[in-house]
Amino acid sequence: MQVPAPFTYERATSVEHAIALLGQLGPEARVVAGGHSLIPMMKLRLARPEALVDINDLGGELSQIRVDADMLVIGALARHADLLASAVAGEHFKIFHDAEKVIADPVVRNFGTVGGSLCQADPAEDLSAVFAAVDGVAVLRGPDGVRQVRVRELHVGPYETVLEPDELMLELRVPIRPGGGSAYEKVERRVGDYPVAAAGAAVWLDGDTVREVGIGLTAVGAEHFAAPEAEAALRGQPATEESFQAAGRVAAEHCNPSADQRGPVDYKRHLAAELTTRALRRAAARARGQEA
Amino acid sequence: MTTVEERPHTGFGRTLRKEDVRLVRGKGNYVDDVRLPGMLHGALLRSPYAHAKILSIDTSAAEAAPGVKAVITGETLKGLGLAWMPTLSYDTQAVLATDKVRFQGQEVAFVIAEDHYAARDAVELIDVDYEPLPAVVDAKKALEADAPVIRDDKEDQTTNHIFDWEAGDAAKTDEVFANAEVVVEQDVLYPRVHPAPLETCGSVADMDPVTGKLTLYTTSQAPHAHRTVYALVAGLPEHKIRVISPDIGGGFGNKVGIYPGYVMSIVGSIVTGKPVKWVEDRAEHLMSTAFARDYHMRGEIAATKDGKILGLRVKVIADHGAFNATAQPTKFPAGFFHVFTGSYDLEAAHCTVTGVYTNKAPGGVAYACSFRITEAVYLVERMVDVLAYELKADPAELRMKNLLKPDQFPYTTQTGWEYDSGNYPKALQLAMDMAGYDALRKEQAEKRERGELMGIGVAFFTEAVGAGPRKHMDILGLGMADGAELRIHPTGKAVLRISVKTQGQGHETTFAQIVGNELGLPTADIEVVHGDTDQTPFGLGTYGSRSTPVSGAATALVARKIRDKARIVASAMLEVSPDDLEWAGDRWHVKGDPEQGKTIQEIALAAHSTLELPEGVEGHLDATTVYNPPNLTYPFGAYICVVDVDPGTGAVKVRRFIAVDDCGVRINPMIVEGQVHGGLADGVGMALMQVMAFDEEGNHLGASFMDYLLPTALECPSWELGETVTPSPHHPIGAKGVGESATVGSPCAVVNAVMDALKPYGVRHADMPLTPAAVWEAMQGRPIRTDLAIP
């Protein structure tokens, strides 16, 4: 049995309590929600927090998935399984269901959380690319109040975010705009594996023209999990196979994959193009009301 | 569709597994469930380097840590003469490293503490000063002149060479190749994989300081062999050693050998006077325990232009890791690899195998491989497909043309095996019929027109299981015969004691069914005792699919002894001559008068009663036997795999898998099918995702289940199973053993299917595992080395 290094454990009873505990315990404390990334890293002693603040009792406040005016709001403590099962999330952004179907396995999805995934900031994390594609905003709360950060600005590097040690992610907000469709495409060596590469796309069409587009990439070294150059190349272009392939090529050009046992650089770059193209194709079909 | 017959059940057929009553309720008793009064906990410090000199070890901080009882290093063991132990291949292996570490994860020190947490924390406090050395990672470079010598502990060892071994007729093979119309050569790697049982290895050692008796609870597939080895190695008297192998959560050959952790729990118990538990974690298990395969093969196949296969020639570099610790019969350093002529009628064959040391964990024969037959079958089945590729022949037709014919059995191969029985064309035809082979080829042709990639892979295998005849086969001098003891209690209930040890195969059911079949007793009335050396007769254990071929035969024969004795008792009861009785499946009755008979239950009571027995006949109803198999048994099968490959990503989806197995007579078809299902999943895993690769420094790149991938239900299609039954002529019940058939036969079917799909890209071969990246790179014409870090 792998066992973590010694640590202390606190259980938060409210958001305020959690933030206060984080303040008291200092920068070596970590929030634990689903724990499906943090605990394995602790057992391998790759992560050695001095204290854990357990927020699992805050579900009432932090786990709702709902529409608020023109925003889809997803609580940070929503489980992957909740998001997968959420009709309202699927109605507005099919990309969430596409992605959640291929995140880990049912056991992990039952407990792992949306906020935990984003805060873990694993460079191969799926939801970071999904929220980059739909241009979601994270709502963070610290001792001095609440602030909003675009998910595209949340990550500053592998396993690093802009969150202060005593800040807690409360929810994610995604603007709902008409004429949109979204999709997620992933290649993995086996179900439940981290992606070899994955791409998410959200498009908004004016007739046959791409009015707005978001492209998220993961596991290929794309800065902030996004492909802004490919988005710029596609914005205003006709929503055709040629445009999508061209955008895919631009996305591949601007990402920076590294080789590992999931594949060499050239393959991952190829996948960035291929999967971006496929995601755009499906997203556009969905925007047109077709299921692809 | 699996159905289970109504109980009570007697004899062969589908029946619920007796052991599942406890296992599916979570009431199994595994090594880690053992808790003894006063028990302490051990943890190993392991090397972070693949190859490094140990300059010094400072244990003072660990010794001072709370709860720590003792810290043991290689220097401590040296004083006891226990720093090194013999392996099952007549080499030595460090128990705890003294001079150097030779693979990443090697055992360096052992901490004993009051609980597991204290032991783990204290391990981190041990300060080892290492001087890193260059590592030998690529087996193909192990024998280069400038390769660092790994085993400088051994006198006269100046290279990384372990052995050269050959089989077959080299001159005759050369001649056949020289005259052949077609010769095709192919490098084929069977990469290093790991059996990865869900239960890792562990032990609880309890040395009674008063009686001097050691009780060792341990994850062992071969408890009797372990007891004898401990007696020989540690100088402990054998009657003072009791090895108990409780429920085992999968073995696959991984739990055949003796690991330093087991030894350290024993040493720990001796040192502290308390029971000591040691259970490794997943990373330790994957990094340090017995791996499988790692065969770097160059195959050549010779044939006529119209596809008659004439000869096979193979050169192998076998990566044995830092210590030569493969577990196989003494005479066969490459296991049974020389069965590589497979299922075909050849004129000549020859193989050479060169074993080399590398800076990797020891082991080699594990993961349901039937002593390297996995590698042999993979090689020949790939070579046949490579030949089909060059001849533009259909791989099923090419096989059908070259398979041994039924009238050729018993058949002696070019490398000396005597195949007992078989009807190969029938099995292949059945598989093709089940698959709808012609329709699949038609569908494939249509899909190719549209640029879609679909592949149909065919593989045929012959296994050689049930080691083995004692004049040819031993492990460390211990002959591979198995004992069995059967006792019928006065009320007709029975207890069978066997030496083999289930790791999930269902022995408690299968062996009860064998007894039930011989004596007409309900399966539920037969208790099978196993896994405790104080309670069972000697035998070599469960691996190489040997339980049914060897101990199954012993069980049938010991039951027949009981039956013969019961006849005499019945004759006394019925007051007739034994010659006047005949056996009716569950009773002896007077010939021609079925009403005048006695069941085994009635006879058992009489045998324990005051009934006067004939002169020279002992009372009671029990018997013992030892079975020495006259030959191995040779199960076989035909597998067909259908895959779809995504041309844009290289991702492979196994759409269908048809498996026709012939393992002779099936005792419990449900258990046989379960074994086949597991082996097929193994095959998909090895073919598509499993590998233990190493980087240049010798770092293990697959030391967790995040990196070492086991297939899930989603990668496995709904298996389509078929069977033919060709009984073994020399086995008492005609059974052949099936535990490893599917693991042996399935990887090549999957790989052949993927290669078939990639034919439009001109791909003839790519090595396992065929991950999306490996497939895509092969399509680009630049296949990757799957056993090394991807650059």
PDB file of C-alpha atoms in Angstrom, chain A residues 101-266:
ATOM      1  CA  LYS A 101     -17.790  10.677 -21.516  1.00  0.00           C
ATOM      2  CA  VAL A 102     -14.062  10.252 -22.052  1.00  0.00           C
ATOM      3  CA  ILE A 103     -12.738  11.618 -18.775  1.00  0.00           C
ATOM      4  CA  ALA A 104     -11.348   8.802 -16.649  1.00  0.00           C
ATOM      5  CA  ASP A 105     -13.858   6.134 -15.655  1.00  0.00           C
ATOM      6  CA  PRO A 106     -17.176   6.077 -13.802  1.00  0.00           C
ATOM      7  CA  VAL A 107     -15.531   5.686 -10.393  1.00  0.00           C
ATOM      8  CA  VAL A 108     -13.421   8.794 -10.896  1.00  0.00           C
ATOM      9  CA  ARG A 109     -16.280  10.697 -12.493  1.00  0.00           C
ATOM     10  CA  ASN A 110     -18.516   9.971  -9.527  1.00  0.00           C
ATOM     11  CA  PHE A 111     -16.193  11.804  -7.183  1.00  0.00           C
ATOM     12  CA  GLY A 112     -13.803  13.984  -9.153  1.00  0.00           C
ATOM     13  CA  THR A 113     -14.975  17.571  -9.503  1.00  0.00           C
ATOM     14  CA  VAL A 114     -15.023  20.189 -12.243  1.00  0.00           C
ATOM     15  CA  GLY A 115     -13.265  22.793 -10.095  1.00  0.00           C
ATOM     16  CA  GLY A 116     -10.717  20.283  -8.897  1.00  0.00           C
ATOM     17  CA  SER A 117      -9.808  19.402 -12.455  1.00  0.00           C
ATOM     18  CA  LEU A 118      -9.259  23.041 -13.402  1.00  0.00           C
ATOM     19  CA  CYS A 119      -7.310  23.875 -10.237  1.00  0.00           C
ATOM     20  CA  GLN A 120      -5.101  20.784 -10.618  1.00  0.00           C
ATOM     21  CA  ALA A 121      -3.935  22.361 -13.901  1.00  0.00           C
ATOM     22  CA  ASP A 122      -2.600  19.129 -15.260  1.00  0.00           C
ATOM     23  CA  PRO A 123      -1.274  19.898 -18.754  1.00  0.00           C
ATOM     24  CA  ALA A 124      -3.264  16.961 -20.102  1.00  0.00           C
ATOM     25  CA  GLU A 125      -6.501  17.888 -18.387  1.00  0.00           C
ATOM     26  CA  ASP A 126      -9.629  17.754 -20.545  1.00  0.00           C
ATOM     27  CA  LEU A 127     -11.908  20.357 -18.964  1.00  0.00           C
ATOM     28  CA  SER A 128      -9.294  23.085 -19.198  1.00  0.00           C
ATOM     29  CA  ALA A 129      -9.459  22.742 -22.988  1.00  0.00           C
ATOM     30  CA  VAL A 130     -13.235  22.546 -22.899  1.00  0.00           C
ATOM     31  CA  PHE A 131     -13.592  25.768 -20.890  1.00  0.00           C
ATOM     32  CA  ALA A 132     -10.997  27.424 -23.101  1.00  0.00           C
ATOM     33  CA  ALA A 133     -13.104  26.535 -26.138  1.00  0.00           C
ATOM     34  CA  VAL A 134     -16.345  27.886 -24.684  1.00  0.00           C
ATOM     35  CA  ASP A 135     -14.472  30.807 -23.090  1.00  0.00           C
ATOM     36  CA  GLY A 136     -15.682  30.130 -19.552  1.00  0.00           C
ATOM     37  CA  VAL A 137     -14.984  32.342 -16.583  1.00  0.00           C
ATOM     38  CA  ALA A 138     -13.937  31.067 -13.168  1.00  0.00           C
ATOM     39  CA  VAL A 139     -15.347  32.752 -10.075  1.00  0.00           C
ATOM     40  CA  LEU A 140     -12.784  32.810  -7.283  1.00  0.00           C
ATOM     41  CA  ARG A 141     -13.235  33.907  -3.718  1.00  0.00           C
ATOM     42  CA  GLY A 142     -10.588  34.867  -1.210  1.00  0.00           C
ATOM     43  CA  PRO A 143     -10.526  36.711   2.105  1.00  0.00           C
ATOM     44  CA  ASP A 144     -10.903  40.020   0.284  1.00  0.00           C
ATOM     45  CA  GLY A 145     -13.891  39.020  -1.814  1.00  0.00           C
ATOM     46  CA  VAL A 146     -14.785  37.608  -5.181  1.00  0.00           C
ATOM     47  CA  ARG A 147     -13.018  37.996  -8.530  1.00  0.00           C
ATOM     48  CA  GLN A 148     -13.590  36.578 -11.980  1.00  0.00           C
ATOM     49  CA  VAL A 149     -10.843  35.122 -14.171  1.00  0.00           C
ATOM     50  CA  ARG A 150     -11.236  33.806 -17.701  1.00  0.00           C
ATOM     51  CA  VAL A 151     -10.281  30.122 -17.725  1.00  0.00           C
ATOM     52  CA  ARG A 152      -7.914  31.106 -20.529  1.00  0.00           C
ATOM     53  CA  GLU A 153      -6.031  33.147 -17.957  1.00  0.00           C
ATOM     54  CA  LEU A 154      -6.369  30.747 -15.053  1.00  0.00           C
ATOM     55  CA  HIS A 155      -3.330  28.596 -15.769  1.00  0.00           C
ATOM     56  CA  VAL A 156       0.172  29.939 -15.558  1.00  0.00           C
ATOM     57  CA  GLY A 157       1.984  26.666 -16.173  1.00  0.00           C
ATOM     58  CA  PRO A 158       1.835  22.951 -15.497  1.00  0.00           C
ATOM     59  CA  TYR A 159       0.092  22.412 -12.146  1.00  0.00           C
ATOM     60  CA  GLU A 160       0.074  26.169 -11.532  1.00  0.00           C
ATOM     61  CA  THR A 161      -2.851  28.596 -11.484  1.00  0.00           C
ATOM     62  CA  VAL A 162      -3.437  32.231 -10.580  1.00  0.00           C
ATOM     63  CA  LEU A 163      -5.326  31.182  -7.458  1.00  0.00           C
ATOM     64  CA  GLU A 164      -3.873  32.555  -4.255  1.00  0.00           C
ATOM     65  CA  PRO A 165      -3.205  29.964  -1.547  1.00  0.00           C
ATOM     66  CA  ASP A 166      -6.275  31.157   0.350  1.00  0.00           C
ATOM     67  CA  GLU A 167      -8.587  31.446  -2.649  1.00  0.00           C
ATOM     68  CA  LEU A 168     -11.335  28.968  -3.447  1.00  0.00           C
ATOM     69  CA  MET A 169     -12.949  28.400  -6.825  1.00  0.00           C
ATOM     70  CA  LEU A 170     -16.697  28.763  -6.450  1.00  0.00           C
ATOM     71  CA  GLU A 171     -18.100  28.231  -9.924  1.00  0.00           C
ATOM     72  CA  LEU A 172     -17.606  28.445 -13.663  1.00  0.00           C
ATOM     73  CA  ARG A 173     -19.725  30.707 -15.842  1.00  0.00           C
ATOM     74  CA  VAL A 174     -20.137  30.192 -19.559  1.00  0.00           C
ATOM     75  CA  PRO A 175     -21.925  32.780 -21.727  1.00  0.00           C
ATOM     76  CA  ILE A 176     -24.770  31.293 -23.774  1.00  0.00           C
ATOM     77  CA  ARG A 177     -24.911  32.789 -27.242  1.00  0.00           C
ATOM     78  CA  PRO A 178     -27.272  31.868 -30.078  1.00  0.00           C
ATOM     79  CA  GLY A 179     -26.208  29.960 -33.168  1.00  0.00           C
ATOM     80  CA  GLY A 180     -23.615  27.890 -31.396  1.00  0.00           C
ATOM     81  CA  GLY A 181     -22.438  24.299 -31.484  1.00  0.00           C
ATOM     82  CA  SER A 182     -19.597  22.579 -29.703  1.00  0.00           C
ATOM     83  CA  ALA A 183     -17.742  19.276 -29.676  1.00  0.00           C
ATOM     84  CA  TYR A 184     -14.770  17.494 -28.130  1.00  0.00           C
ATOM     85  CA  GLU A 185     -12.445  14.941 -29.726  1.00  0.00           C
ATOM     86  CA  LYS A 186      -9.852  12.903 -27.882  1.00  0.00           C
ATOM     87  CA  VAL A 187      -7.392  10.137 -28.652  1.00  0.00           C
ATOM     88  CA  GLU A 188      -6.331   7.965 -25.756  1.00  0.00           C
ATOM     89  CA  ARG A 189      -4.389   4.744 -25.549  1.00  0.00           C
ATOM     90  CA  ARG A 190      -7.140   3.196 -23.502  1.00  0.00           C
ATOM     91  CA  VAL A 191     -10.362   4.362 -21.950  1.00  0.00           C
ATOM     92  CA  GLY A 192      -9.584   6.286 -18.788  1.00  0.00           C
ATOM     93  CA  ASP A 193      -6.095   7.228 -19.909  1.00  0.00           C
ATOM     94  CA  TYR A 194      -5.053  10.854 -20.081  1.00  0.00           C
ATOM     95  CA  PRO A 195      -5.301  12.038 -23.674  1.00  0.00           C
ATOM     96  CA  VAL A 196      -2.523  11.567 -26.169  1.00  0.00           C
ATOM     97  CA  ALA A 197      -4.076  14.750 -27.516  1.00  0.00           C
ATOM     98  CA  ALA A 198      -7.527  16.265 -27.493  1.00  0.00           C
ATOM     99  CA  ALA A 199      -9.281  19.227 -29.047  1.00  0.00           C
ATOM    100  CA  GLY A 200     -12.479  21.037 -28.211  1.00  0.00           C
ATOM    101  CA  ALA A 201     -14.277  23.483 -30.431  1.00  0.00           C
ATOM    102  CA  ALA A 202     -17.192  25.856 -30.103  1.00  0.00           C
ATOM    103  CA  VAL A 203     -18.484  27.740 -33.135  1.00  0.00           C
ATOM    104  CA  TRP A 204     -21.184  30.283 -33.636  1.00  0.00           C
ATOM    105  CA  LEU A 205     -22.472  30.606 -37.176  1.00  0.00           C
ATOM    106  CA  ASP A 206     -24.097  33.390 -39.114  1.00  0.00           C
ATOM    107  CA  GLY A 207     -25.587  31.356 -41.913  1.00  0.00           C
ATOM    108  CA  ASP A 208     -22.570  29.659 -43.426  1.00  0.00           C
ATOM    109  CA  THR A 209     -20.026  32.005 -41.914  1.00  0.00           C
ATOM    110  CA  VAL A 210     -18.119  31.440 -38.720  1.00  0.00           C
ATOM    111  CA  ARG A 211     -19.058  34.426 -36.584  1.00  0.00           C
ATOM    112  CA  GLU A 212     -17.146  33.346 -33.505  1.00  0.00           C
ATOM    113  CA  VAL A 213     -15.037  30.358 -32.629  1.00  0.00           C
ATOM    114  CA  GLY A 214     -13.211  28.933 -29.627  1.00  0.00           C
ATOM    115  CA  ILE A 215     -10.654  26.164 -29.890  1.00  0.00           C
ATOM    116  CA  GLY A 216      -9.204  24.372 -26.882  1.00  0.00           C
ATOM    117  CA  LEU A 217      -6.320  21.929 -26.982  1.00  0.00           C
ATOM    118  CA  THR A 218      -4.899  19.703 -24.303  1.00  0.00           C
ATOM    119  CA  ALA A 219      -1.810  17.537 -23.862  1.00  0.00           C
ATOM    120  CA  VAL A 220      -0.063  19.250 -26.780  1.00  0.00           C
ATOM    121  CA  GLY A 221       1.601  22.163 -24.995  1.00  0.00           C
ATOM    122  CA  ALA A 222      -0.871  24.796 -26.148  1.00  0.00           C
ATOM    123  CA  GLU A 223      -0.520  27.929 -24.067  1.00  0.00           C
ATOM    124  CA  HIS A 224      -3.568  28.339 -21.809  1.00  0.00           C
ATOM    125  CA  PHE A 225      -5.063  25.243 -23.472  1.00  0.00           C
ATOM    126  CA  ALA A 226      -6.195  27.479 -26.354  1.00  0.00           C
ATOM    127  CA  ALA A 227      -5.448  27.958 -30.050  1.00  0.00           C
ATOM    128  CA  PRO A 228      -5.967  31.718 -30.629  1.00  0.00           C
ATOM    129  CA  GLU A 229      -4.113  31.737 -33.968  1.00  0.00           C
ATOM    130  CA  ALA A 230      -6.378  29.046 -35.360  1.00  0.00           C
ATOM    131  CA  GLU A 231      -9.415  30.887 -34.023  1.00  0.00           C
ATOM    132  CA  ALA A 232      -8.265  34.096 -35.731  1.00  0.00           C
ATOM    133  CA  ALA A 233      -7.705  32.209 -38.965  1.00  0.00           C
ATOM    134  CA  LEU A 234     -11.201  30.786 -38.909  1.00  0.00           C
ATOM    135  CA  ARG A 235     -13.187  33.741 -37.612  1.00  0.00           C
ATOM    136  CA  GLY A 236     -15.240  35.261 -40.430  1.00  0.00           C
ATOM    137  CA  GLN A 237     -14.451  32.414 -42.822  1.00  0.00           C
ATOM    138  CA  PRO A 238     -16.988  30.131 -44.467  1.00  0.00           C
ATOM    139  CA  ALA A 239     -17.862  27.142 -42.300  1.00  0.00           C
ATOM    140  CA  THR A 240     -16.449  24.580 -44.703  1.00  0.00           C
ATOM    141  CA  GLU A 241     -14.262  21.500 -44.486  1.00  0.00           C
ATOM    142  CA  GLU A 242     -11.425  23.466 -46.112  1.00  0.00           C
ATOM    143  CA  SER A 243     -11.619  26.187 -43.467  1.00  0.00           C
ATOM    144  CA  PHE A 244     -11.679  23.654 -40.649  1.00  0.00           C
ATOM    145  CA  GLN A 245      -8.669  21.825 -42.029  1.00  0.00           C
ATOM    146  CA  ALA A 246      -6.822  25.092 -42.434  1.00  0.00           C
ATOM    147  CA  ALA A 247      -7.626  26.012 -38.841  1.00  0.00           C
ATOM    148  CA  GLY A 248      -6.445  22.561 -37.757  1.00  0.00           C
ATOM    149  CA  ARG A 249      -3.138  23.129 -39.500  1.00  0.00           C
ATOM    150  CA  VAL A 250      -2.691  26.491 -37.792  1.00  0.00           C
ATOM    151  CA  ALA A 251      -3.538  24.955 -34.409  1.00  0.00           C
ATOM    152  CA  ALA A 252      -0.930  22.245 -34.969  1.00  0.00           C
ATOM    153  CA  GLU A 253       1.670  24.774 -36.014  1.00  0.00           C
ATOM    154  CA  HIS A 254       1.282  26.846 -32.873  1.00  0.00           C
ATOM    155  CA  CYS A 255       1.133  24.139 -30.254  1.00  0.00           C
ATOM    156  CA  ASN A 256       4.214  22.757 -28.618  1.00  0.00           C
ATOM    157  CA  PRO A 257       3.837  19.062 -27.784  1.00  0.00           C
ATOM    158  CA  SER A 258       6.534  17.079 -26.075  1.00  0.00           C
ATOM    159  CA  ALA A 259       7.311  13.414 -26.643  1.00  0.00           C
ATOM    160  CA  ASP A 260       6.415  10.852 -24.044  1.00  0.00           C
ATOM    161  CA  GLN A 261       5.218   7.250 -24.032  1.00  0.00           C
ATOM    162  CA  ARG A 262       1.900   8.408 -25.472  1.00  0.00           C
ATOM    163  CA  GLY A 263       3.614   9.437 -28.657  1.00  0.00           C
ATOM    164  CA  PRO A 264       6.318  11.404 -30.438  1.00  0.00           C
ATOM    165  CA  VAL A 265       6.052  15.102 -31.241  1.00  0.00           C
ATOM    166  CA  ASP A 266       5.150  14.716 -34.912  1.00  0.00           C
TER     167      ASP A 266
END
